[in-house]
XYZ file of C-alpha atoms in Angstrom:
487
model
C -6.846 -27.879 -14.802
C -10.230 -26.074 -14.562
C -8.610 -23.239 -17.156
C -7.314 -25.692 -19.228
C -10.845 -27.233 -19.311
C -12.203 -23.546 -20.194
C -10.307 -23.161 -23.039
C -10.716 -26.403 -24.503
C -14.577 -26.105 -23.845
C -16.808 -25.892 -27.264
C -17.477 -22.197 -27.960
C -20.920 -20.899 -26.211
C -22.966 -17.218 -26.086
C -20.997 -15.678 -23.535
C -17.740 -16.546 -25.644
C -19.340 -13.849 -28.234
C -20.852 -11.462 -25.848
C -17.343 -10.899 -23.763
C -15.554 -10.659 -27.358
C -17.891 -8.027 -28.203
C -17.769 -6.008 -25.015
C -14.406 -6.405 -24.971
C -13.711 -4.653 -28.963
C -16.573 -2.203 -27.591
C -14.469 -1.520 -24.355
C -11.395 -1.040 -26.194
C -13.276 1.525 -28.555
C -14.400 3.471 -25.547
C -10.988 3.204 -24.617
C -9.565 4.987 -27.919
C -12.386 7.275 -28.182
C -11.853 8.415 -25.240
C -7.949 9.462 -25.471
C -8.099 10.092 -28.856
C -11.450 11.539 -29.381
C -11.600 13.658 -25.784
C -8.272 13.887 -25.306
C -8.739 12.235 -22.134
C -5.859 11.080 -19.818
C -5.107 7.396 -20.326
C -5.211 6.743 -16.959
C -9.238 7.733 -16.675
C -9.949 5.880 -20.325
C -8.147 2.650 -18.783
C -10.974 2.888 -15.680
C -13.891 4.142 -17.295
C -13.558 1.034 -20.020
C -12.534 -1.454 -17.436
C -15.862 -0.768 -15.452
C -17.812 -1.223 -18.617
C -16.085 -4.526 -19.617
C -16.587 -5.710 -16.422
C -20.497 -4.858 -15.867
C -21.522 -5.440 -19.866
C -19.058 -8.551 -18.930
C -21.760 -9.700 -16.382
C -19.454 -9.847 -13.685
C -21.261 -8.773 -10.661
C -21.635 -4.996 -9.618
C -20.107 -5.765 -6.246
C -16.966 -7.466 -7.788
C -16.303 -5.180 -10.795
C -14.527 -3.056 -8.943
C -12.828 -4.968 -6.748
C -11.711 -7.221 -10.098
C -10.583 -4.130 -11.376
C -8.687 -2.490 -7.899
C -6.951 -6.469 -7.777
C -5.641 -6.042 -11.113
C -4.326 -2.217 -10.358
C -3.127 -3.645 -7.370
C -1.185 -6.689 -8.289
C 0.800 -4.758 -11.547
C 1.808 -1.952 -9.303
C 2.966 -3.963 -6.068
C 5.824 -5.149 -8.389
C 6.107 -2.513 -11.556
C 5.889 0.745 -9.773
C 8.593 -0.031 -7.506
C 11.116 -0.920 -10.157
C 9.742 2.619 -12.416
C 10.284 4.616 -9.379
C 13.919 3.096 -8.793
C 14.366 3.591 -12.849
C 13.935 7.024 -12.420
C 16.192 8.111 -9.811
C 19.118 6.720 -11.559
C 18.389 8.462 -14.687
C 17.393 11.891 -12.767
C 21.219 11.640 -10.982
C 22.595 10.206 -13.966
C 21.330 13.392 -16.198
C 21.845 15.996 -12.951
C 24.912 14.985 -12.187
C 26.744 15.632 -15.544
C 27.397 11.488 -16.386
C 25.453 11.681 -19.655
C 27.504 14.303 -20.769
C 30.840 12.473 -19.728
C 29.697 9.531 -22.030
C 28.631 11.744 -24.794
C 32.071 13.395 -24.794
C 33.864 10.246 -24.628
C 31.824 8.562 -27.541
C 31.796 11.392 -30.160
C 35.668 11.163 -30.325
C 37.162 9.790 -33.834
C 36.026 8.907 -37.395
C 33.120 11.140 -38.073
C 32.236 7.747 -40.347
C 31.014 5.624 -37.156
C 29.202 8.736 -35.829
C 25.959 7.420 -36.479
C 26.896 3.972 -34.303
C 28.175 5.892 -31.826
C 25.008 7.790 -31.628
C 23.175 4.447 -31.372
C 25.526 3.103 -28.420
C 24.917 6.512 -26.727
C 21.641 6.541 -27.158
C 21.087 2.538 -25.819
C 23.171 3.529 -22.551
C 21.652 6.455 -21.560
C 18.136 4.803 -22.569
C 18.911 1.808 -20.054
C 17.907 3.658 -16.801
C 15.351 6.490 -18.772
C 12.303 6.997 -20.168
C 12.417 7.781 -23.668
C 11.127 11.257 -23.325
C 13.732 12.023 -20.992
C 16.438 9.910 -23.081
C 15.238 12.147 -26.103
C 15.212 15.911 -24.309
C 19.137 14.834 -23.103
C 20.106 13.508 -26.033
C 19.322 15.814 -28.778
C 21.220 19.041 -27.890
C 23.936 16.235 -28.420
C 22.961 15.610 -31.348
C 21.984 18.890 -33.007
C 25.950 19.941 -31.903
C 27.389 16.970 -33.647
C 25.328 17.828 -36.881
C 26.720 21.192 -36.686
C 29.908 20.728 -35.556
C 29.910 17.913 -38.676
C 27.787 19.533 -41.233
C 26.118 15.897 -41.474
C 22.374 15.460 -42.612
C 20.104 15.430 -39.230
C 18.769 12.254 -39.761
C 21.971 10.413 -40.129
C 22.672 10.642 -36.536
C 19.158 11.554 -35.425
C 17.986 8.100 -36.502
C 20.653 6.073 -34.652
C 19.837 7.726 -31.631
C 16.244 7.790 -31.795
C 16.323 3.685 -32.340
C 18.395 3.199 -29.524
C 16.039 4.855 -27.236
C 12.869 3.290 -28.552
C 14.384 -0.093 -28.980
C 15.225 -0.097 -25.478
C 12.024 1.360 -24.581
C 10.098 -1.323 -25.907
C 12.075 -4.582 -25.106
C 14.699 -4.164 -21.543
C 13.427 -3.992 -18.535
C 13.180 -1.823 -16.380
C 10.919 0.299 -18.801
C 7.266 0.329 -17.922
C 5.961 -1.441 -20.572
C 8.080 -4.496 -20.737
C 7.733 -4.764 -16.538
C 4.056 -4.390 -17.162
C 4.229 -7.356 -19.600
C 6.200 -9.468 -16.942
C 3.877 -9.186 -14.479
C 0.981 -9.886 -15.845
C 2.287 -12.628 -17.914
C 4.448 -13.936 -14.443
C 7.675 -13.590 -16.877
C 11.013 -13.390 -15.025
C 12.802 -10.277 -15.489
C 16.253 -11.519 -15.372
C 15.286 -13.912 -19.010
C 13.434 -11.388 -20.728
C 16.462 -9.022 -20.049
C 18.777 -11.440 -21.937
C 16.515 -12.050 -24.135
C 15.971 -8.631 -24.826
C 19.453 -7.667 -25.520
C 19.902 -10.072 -28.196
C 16.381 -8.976 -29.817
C 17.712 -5.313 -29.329
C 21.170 -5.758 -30.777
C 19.407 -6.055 -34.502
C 16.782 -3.699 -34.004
C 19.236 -1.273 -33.064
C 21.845 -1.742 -36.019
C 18.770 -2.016 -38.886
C 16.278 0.720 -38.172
C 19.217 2.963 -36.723
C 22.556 3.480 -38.832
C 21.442 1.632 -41.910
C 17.950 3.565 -42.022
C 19.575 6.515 -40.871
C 21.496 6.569 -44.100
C 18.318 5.729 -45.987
C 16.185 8.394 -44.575
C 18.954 10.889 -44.457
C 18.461 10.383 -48.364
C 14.202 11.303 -47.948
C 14.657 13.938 -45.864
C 17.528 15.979 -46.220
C 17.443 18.827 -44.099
C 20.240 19.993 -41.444
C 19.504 20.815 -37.883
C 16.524 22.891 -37.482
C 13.313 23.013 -35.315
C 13.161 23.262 -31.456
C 16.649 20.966 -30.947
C 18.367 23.733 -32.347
C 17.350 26.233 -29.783
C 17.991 23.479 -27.001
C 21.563 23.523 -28.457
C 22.282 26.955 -28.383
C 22.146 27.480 -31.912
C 20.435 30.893 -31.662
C 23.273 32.236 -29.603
C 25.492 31.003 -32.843
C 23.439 33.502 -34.666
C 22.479 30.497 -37.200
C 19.406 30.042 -38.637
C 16.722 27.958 -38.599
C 15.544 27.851 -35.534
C 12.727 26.819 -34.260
C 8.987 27.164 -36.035
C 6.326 29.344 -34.450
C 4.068 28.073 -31.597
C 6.816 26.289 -29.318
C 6.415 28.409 -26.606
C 6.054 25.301 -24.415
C 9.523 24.181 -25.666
C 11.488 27.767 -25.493
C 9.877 27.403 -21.370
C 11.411 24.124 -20.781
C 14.831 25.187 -22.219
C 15.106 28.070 -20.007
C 14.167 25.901 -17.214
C 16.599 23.609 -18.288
C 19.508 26.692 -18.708
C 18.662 28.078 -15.209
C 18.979 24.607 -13.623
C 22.352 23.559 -15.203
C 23.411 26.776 -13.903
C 22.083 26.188 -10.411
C 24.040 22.371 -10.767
C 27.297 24.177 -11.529
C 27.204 26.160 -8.311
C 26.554 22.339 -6.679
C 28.722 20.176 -7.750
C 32.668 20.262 -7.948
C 33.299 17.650 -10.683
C 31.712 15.458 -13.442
C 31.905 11.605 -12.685
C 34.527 9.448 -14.975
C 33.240 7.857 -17.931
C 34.076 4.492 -15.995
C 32.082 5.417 -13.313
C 29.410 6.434 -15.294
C 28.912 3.076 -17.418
C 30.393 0.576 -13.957
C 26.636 2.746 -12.753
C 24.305 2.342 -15.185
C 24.849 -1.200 -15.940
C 25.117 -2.536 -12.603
C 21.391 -3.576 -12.095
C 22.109 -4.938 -16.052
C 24.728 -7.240 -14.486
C 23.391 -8.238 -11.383
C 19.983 -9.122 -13.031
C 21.904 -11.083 -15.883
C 23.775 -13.417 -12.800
C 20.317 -14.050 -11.729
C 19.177 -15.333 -14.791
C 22.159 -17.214 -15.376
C 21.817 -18.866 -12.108
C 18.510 -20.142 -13.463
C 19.709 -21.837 -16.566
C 23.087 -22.961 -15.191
C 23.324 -23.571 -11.881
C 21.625 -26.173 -9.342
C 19.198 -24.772 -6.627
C 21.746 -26.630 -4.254
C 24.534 -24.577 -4.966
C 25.628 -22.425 -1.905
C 25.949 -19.077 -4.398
C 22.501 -19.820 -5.853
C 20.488 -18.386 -3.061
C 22.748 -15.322 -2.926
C 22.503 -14.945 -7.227
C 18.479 -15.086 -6.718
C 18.363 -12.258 -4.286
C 21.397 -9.986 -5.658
C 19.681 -10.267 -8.968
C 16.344 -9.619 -8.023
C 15.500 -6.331 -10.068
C 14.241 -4.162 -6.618
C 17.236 -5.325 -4.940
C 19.538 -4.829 -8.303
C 17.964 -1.412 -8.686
C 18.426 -0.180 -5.034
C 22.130 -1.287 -5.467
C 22.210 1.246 -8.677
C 20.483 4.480 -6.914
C 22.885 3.526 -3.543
C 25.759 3.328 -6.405
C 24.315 6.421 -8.020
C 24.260 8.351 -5.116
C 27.729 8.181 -4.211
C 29.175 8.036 -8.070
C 26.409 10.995 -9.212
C 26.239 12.353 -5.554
C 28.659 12.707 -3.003
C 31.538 12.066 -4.498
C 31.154 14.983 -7.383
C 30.045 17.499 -4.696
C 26.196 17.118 -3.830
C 24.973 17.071 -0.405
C 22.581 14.584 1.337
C 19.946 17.136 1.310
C 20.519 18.159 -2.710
C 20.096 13.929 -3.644
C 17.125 14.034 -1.641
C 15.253 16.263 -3.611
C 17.035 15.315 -6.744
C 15.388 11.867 -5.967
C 12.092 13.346 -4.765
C 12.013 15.139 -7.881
C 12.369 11.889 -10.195
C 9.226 10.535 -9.297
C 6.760 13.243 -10.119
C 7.666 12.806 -13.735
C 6.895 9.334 -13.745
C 3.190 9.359 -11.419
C 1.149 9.427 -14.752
C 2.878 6.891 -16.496
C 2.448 4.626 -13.160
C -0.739 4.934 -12.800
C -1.559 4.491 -16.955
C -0.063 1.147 -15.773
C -1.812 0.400 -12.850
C -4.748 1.204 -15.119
C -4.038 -1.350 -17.503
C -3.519 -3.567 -15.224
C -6.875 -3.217 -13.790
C -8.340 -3.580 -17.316
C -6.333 -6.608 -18.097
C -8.102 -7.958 -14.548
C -11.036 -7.116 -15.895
C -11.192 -8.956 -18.970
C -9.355 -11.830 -17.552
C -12.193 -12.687 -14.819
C -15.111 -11.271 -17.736
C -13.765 -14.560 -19.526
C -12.445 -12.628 -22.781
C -9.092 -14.220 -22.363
C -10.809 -17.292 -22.302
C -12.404 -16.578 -25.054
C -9.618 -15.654 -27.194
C -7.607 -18.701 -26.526
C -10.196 -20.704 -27.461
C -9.967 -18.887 -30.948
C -5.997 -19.154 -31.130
C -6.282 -22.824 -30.554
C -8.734 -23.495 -33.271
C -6.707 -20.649 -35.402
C -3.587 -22.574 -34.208
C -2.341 -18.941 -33.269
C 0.703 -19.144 -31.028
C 0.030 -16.655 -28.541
C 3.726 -14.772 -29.217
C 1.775 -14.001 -32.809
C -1.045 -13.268 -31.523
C 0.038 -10.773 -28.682
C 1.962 -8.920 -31.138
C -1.241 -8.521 -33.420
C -3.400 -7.446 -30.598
C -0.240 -4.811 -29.472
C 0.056 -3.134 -32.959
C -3.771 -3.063 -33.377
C -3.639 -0.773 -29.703
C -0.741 0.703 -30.516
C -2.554 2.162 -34.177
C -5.242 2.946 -32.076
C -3.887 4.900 -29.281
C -0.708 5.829 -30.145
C 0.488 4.578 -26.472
C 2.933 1.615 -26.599
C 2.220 1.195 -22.497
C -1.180 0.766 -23.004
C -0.639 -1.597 -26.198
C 1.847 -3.590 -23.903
C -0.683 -4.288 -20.643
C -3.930 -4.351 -23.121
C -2.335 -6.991 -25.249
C -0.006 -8.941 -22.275
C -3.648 -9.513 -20.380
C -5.657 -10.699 -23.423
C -3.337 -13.223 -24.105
C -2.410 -14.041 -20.883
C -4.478 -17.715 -20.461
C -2.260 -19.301 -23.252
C 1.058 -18.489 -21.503
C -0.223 -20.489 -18.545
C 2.288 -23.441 -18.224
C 4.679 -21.844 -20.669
C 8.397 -21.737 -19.264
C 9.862 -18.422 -18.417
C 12.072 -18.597 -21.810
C 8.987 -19.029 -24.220
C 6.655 -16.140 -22.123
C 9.978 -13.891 -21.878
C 9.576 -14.016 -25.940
C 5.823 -13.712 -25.614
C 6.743 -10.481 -23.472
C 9.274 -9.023 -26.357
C 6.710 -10.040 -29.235
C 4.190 -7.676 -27.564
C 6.564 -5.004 -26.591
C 7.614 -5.236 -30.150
C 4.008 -4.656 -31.809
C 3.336 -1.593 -28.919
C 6.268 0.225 -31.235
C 4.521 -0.759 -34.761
C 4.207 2.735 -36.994
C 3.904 5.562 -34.552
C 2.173 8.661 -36.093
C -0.652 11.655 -35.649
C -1.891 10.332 -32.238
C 1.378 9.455 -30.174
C 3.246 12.158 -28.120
C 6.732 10.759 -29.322
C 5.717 11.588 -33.176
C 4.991 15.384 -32.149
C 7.821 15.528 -29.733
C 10.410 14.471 -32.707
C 8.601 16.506 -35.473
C 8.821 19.659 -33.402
C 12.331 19.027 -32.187
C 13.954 18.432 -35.655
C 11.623 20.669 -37.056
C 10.446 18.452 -40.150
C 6.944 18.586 -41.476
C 4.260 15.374 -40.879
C 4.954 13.910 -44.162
C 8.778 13.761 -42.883
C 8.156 12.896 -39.756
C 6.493 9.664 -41.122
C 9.093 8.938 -43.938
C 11.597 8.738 -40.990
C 10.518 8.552 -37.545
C 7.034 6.223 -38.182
C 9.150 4.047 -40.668
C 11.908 3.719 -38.046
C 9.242 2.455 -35.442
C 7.317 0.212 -37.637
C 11.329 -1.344 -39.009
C 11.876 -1.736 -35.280
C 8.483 -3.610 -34.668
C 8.858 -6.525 -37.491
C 12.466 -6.836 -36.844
C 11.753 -7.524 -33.149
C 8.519 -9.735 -34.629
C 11.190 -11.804 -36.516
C 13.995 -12.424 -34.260
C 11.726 -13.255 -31.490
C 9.763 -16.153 -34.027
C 13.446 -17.018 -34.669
C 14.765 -17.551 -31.452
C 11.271 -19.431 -30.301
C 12.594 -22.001 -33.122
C 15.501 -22.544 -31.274
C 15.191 -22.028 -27.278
């Protein structure tokens, strides 16, 4: 009640000042990681403190505003990352992504590119999108060659899986993020999620593909071609100067798939490989299901709720994981254990980016700049799905860091989802993810990391990769407005 009150309270001076600290806080923010090259992690903190203090929230209680917020993301997120991770590290280690690669890529080379895109939305389930792109493109670059097809015809495909599923299913960080700051329910939003993905996918991925095939025509080249073995083909164009970093990692990546060969005994079947991966898909799907069609009363409804609770769904998948990727291909107890220590150094940057921005959300939640916004959406009558997806993009130009977009934007709009159901905030949750993908260019990692691997200049790299993002973001705008109409 007293929120509601604040919101619908005429507009005074300290509605303006926490506005402006709070545009002045997010400029500290970009200048910071894009001006100093800071890590986002630092940026998040240093602006939180300022919001809070230029906020005039106490000097005793900024930081303990700010430590709540870090606190209260991570207690739930980082759990579910961490879990996240080990399935993809012993789905990739183990040889499974290569069993569904193989087993996709046979037929008509004229579904290819869809094939590319179902690959590339299994494997992207459990992964990170960096890691989804480094194991899918030697994959790629051999189907290019082996098929003489443009690269962006099935480079496109694939890279739209991953980022579509990077931006909308759980349980990637930013869509978590959004959840729990937003108190979404994971099970919804994954539903949800597919059916926003499904389009996304199928637009920006096989019918782009064959558009920007057409604007950039070139064949495999750059950095993915030396990942593929290309230079031991004796083809050329290979990779430009200055990769250095990238020739490293590959020969990491050759000397460890050599020490995995001397590990394991066999590769795990392609049913075992997708019964794995989409486990904690089903078991969190029956959960939300349970919700919409079943009474609390039921005797399986208690059962539903805690089988399809994401930690317990994703614990099920790295217990599955270790016996389908594990033991029963030839690793040891002692090899999974550092297999799964292994997964979570990867991943202790991008946790803590979210922690961050969770502590910065906290910040400008108990500053009063969420306040203050709603109080402009409701006199702008701007739902706050629209609006979150504005604020996302406007992060997302700014940074170049969809993660950051998706906990910036999720905790500025998070006093008008208060009372919303978990259907209309799951929606809220996939309008922001979708505006943390809008037009990614110069200052995200993912532009330089597909530019370098496909070896295409900046000016192609936008004409297909930043057109494919921005596609994906307005899609994902549109079909969430659309289903809002309707659920």
């Amino acid at each position: 009640m007293a929120a509601d009150a604040d919101v619908h309270a005429p507009w005074n001076g300290h509605d303006t000042r926490v506005l402006i600290v709070a545009v002045i806080g997010i400029g500290i923010i970009v200048a910071l990681i894009v001006g100093l090259k800071l890590h986002a992690f630092l940026a998040l903190t240093i602006g939180a403190l300022f919001v809070g203090l230029a906020s005039g929230i106490g000097a005793a209680d900024v930081t303990k505003s700010y430590e709540n917020g870090v606190g209260s993301v991570l207690g739930y997120v980082g759990v579910l990352i961490a879990l996240g991770a080990m399935v993809g590290k012993l789905l990739a280690d183990s040889g499974g992504a290569d069993q569904v690669v193989d087993t996709l890529l046979r037929g008509k080379r004229s579904v290819l590119p869809w094939k590319m895109a179902l690959i590339a939305a299994i494997i992207g389930i459990p992964m990170f999108f960096e890691i989804g792109l480094v194991l899918l493109v030697p994959v790629v670059v051999l189907a290019i060659r082996r098929t003489g097809s443009r690269a962006m015809l099935l480079a496109i495909p694939a890279l739209a899986g991953l980022s579509v599923l990077h931006g909308f299913i759980p349980p990637h960080p930013g869509p978590l993020a959004a959840i729990g700051v937003l108190h979404g329910n994971v099970g919804v939003t994954l539903a949800l999620g597919l059916l926003v993905a499904i389009p996304a996918v199928v637009i920006a991925g096989p019918l782009f593909g064959q558009v920007a095939a057409r604007w950039v025509p070139i064949g495999a080249a750059g950095a993915a071609l030396e990942v593929s073995g290309g230079a031991r083909d004796g083809e050329s164009g290979g990779s430009p100067s200055g990769h250095g970093g990238v020739e490293v990692a590959t020969e990491q990546t050759q000397q460890t798939e050599q020490t995995q060969q001397t590990q394991r005994t066999r590769t795990p079947s392609f049913t075992w490989t997708i019964v794995t991966v989409l486990s904690p898909v089903v078991l969190m799907l029956l959960k939300a299901a349970s919700d919409v069609w079943m009474s609390k009363d039921n005797a399986l409804y208690p059962v539903l709720q805690f089988i399809g609770d994401p930690v317990f769904a994703l614990l099920f998948a790295v217990l599955l994981a270790m016996y389908t990727f594990g033991t029963a291909i030839g690793f040891g107890i002692p090899e999974l254990s550092k297999k799964i220590g292994s997964s979570l150094m990867p991943i202790s940057g991008v946790m803590l980016i979210v922690g961050a921005g969770g502590g910065f959300k906290q910040v400008l939640v108990d500053g009063g700049t969420g306040t203050a916004i709603a109080k402009i959406a409701i006199a702008a009558n701007l739902s706050a799905l629209l609006l979150g997806w504005i604020v996302a993009v406007l992060i997302r130009l700014a940074t170049g860091s969809a993660t950051v977009a998706t906990v910036t934007a999720a905790g500025i709009v998070a006093p008008l989802a208060v009372g919303e159901n978990s259907t209309h905030i799951a929606l809220i949750v996939l309008a922001i993810g979708a505006g943390s993908l809008f037009f990614s260019h110069v200052n995200d990692a993912g532009f330089w990391l597909v530019k370098e691997y496909f070896g295409m200049t900046v000016g192609e790299t936008i004409k297909t990769w930043s057109v494919m993002e921005t596609l994906i973001s307005v899609i994902g705008l549109a079909m969430t407005l659309l289903l809002s109409t309707f659920l």
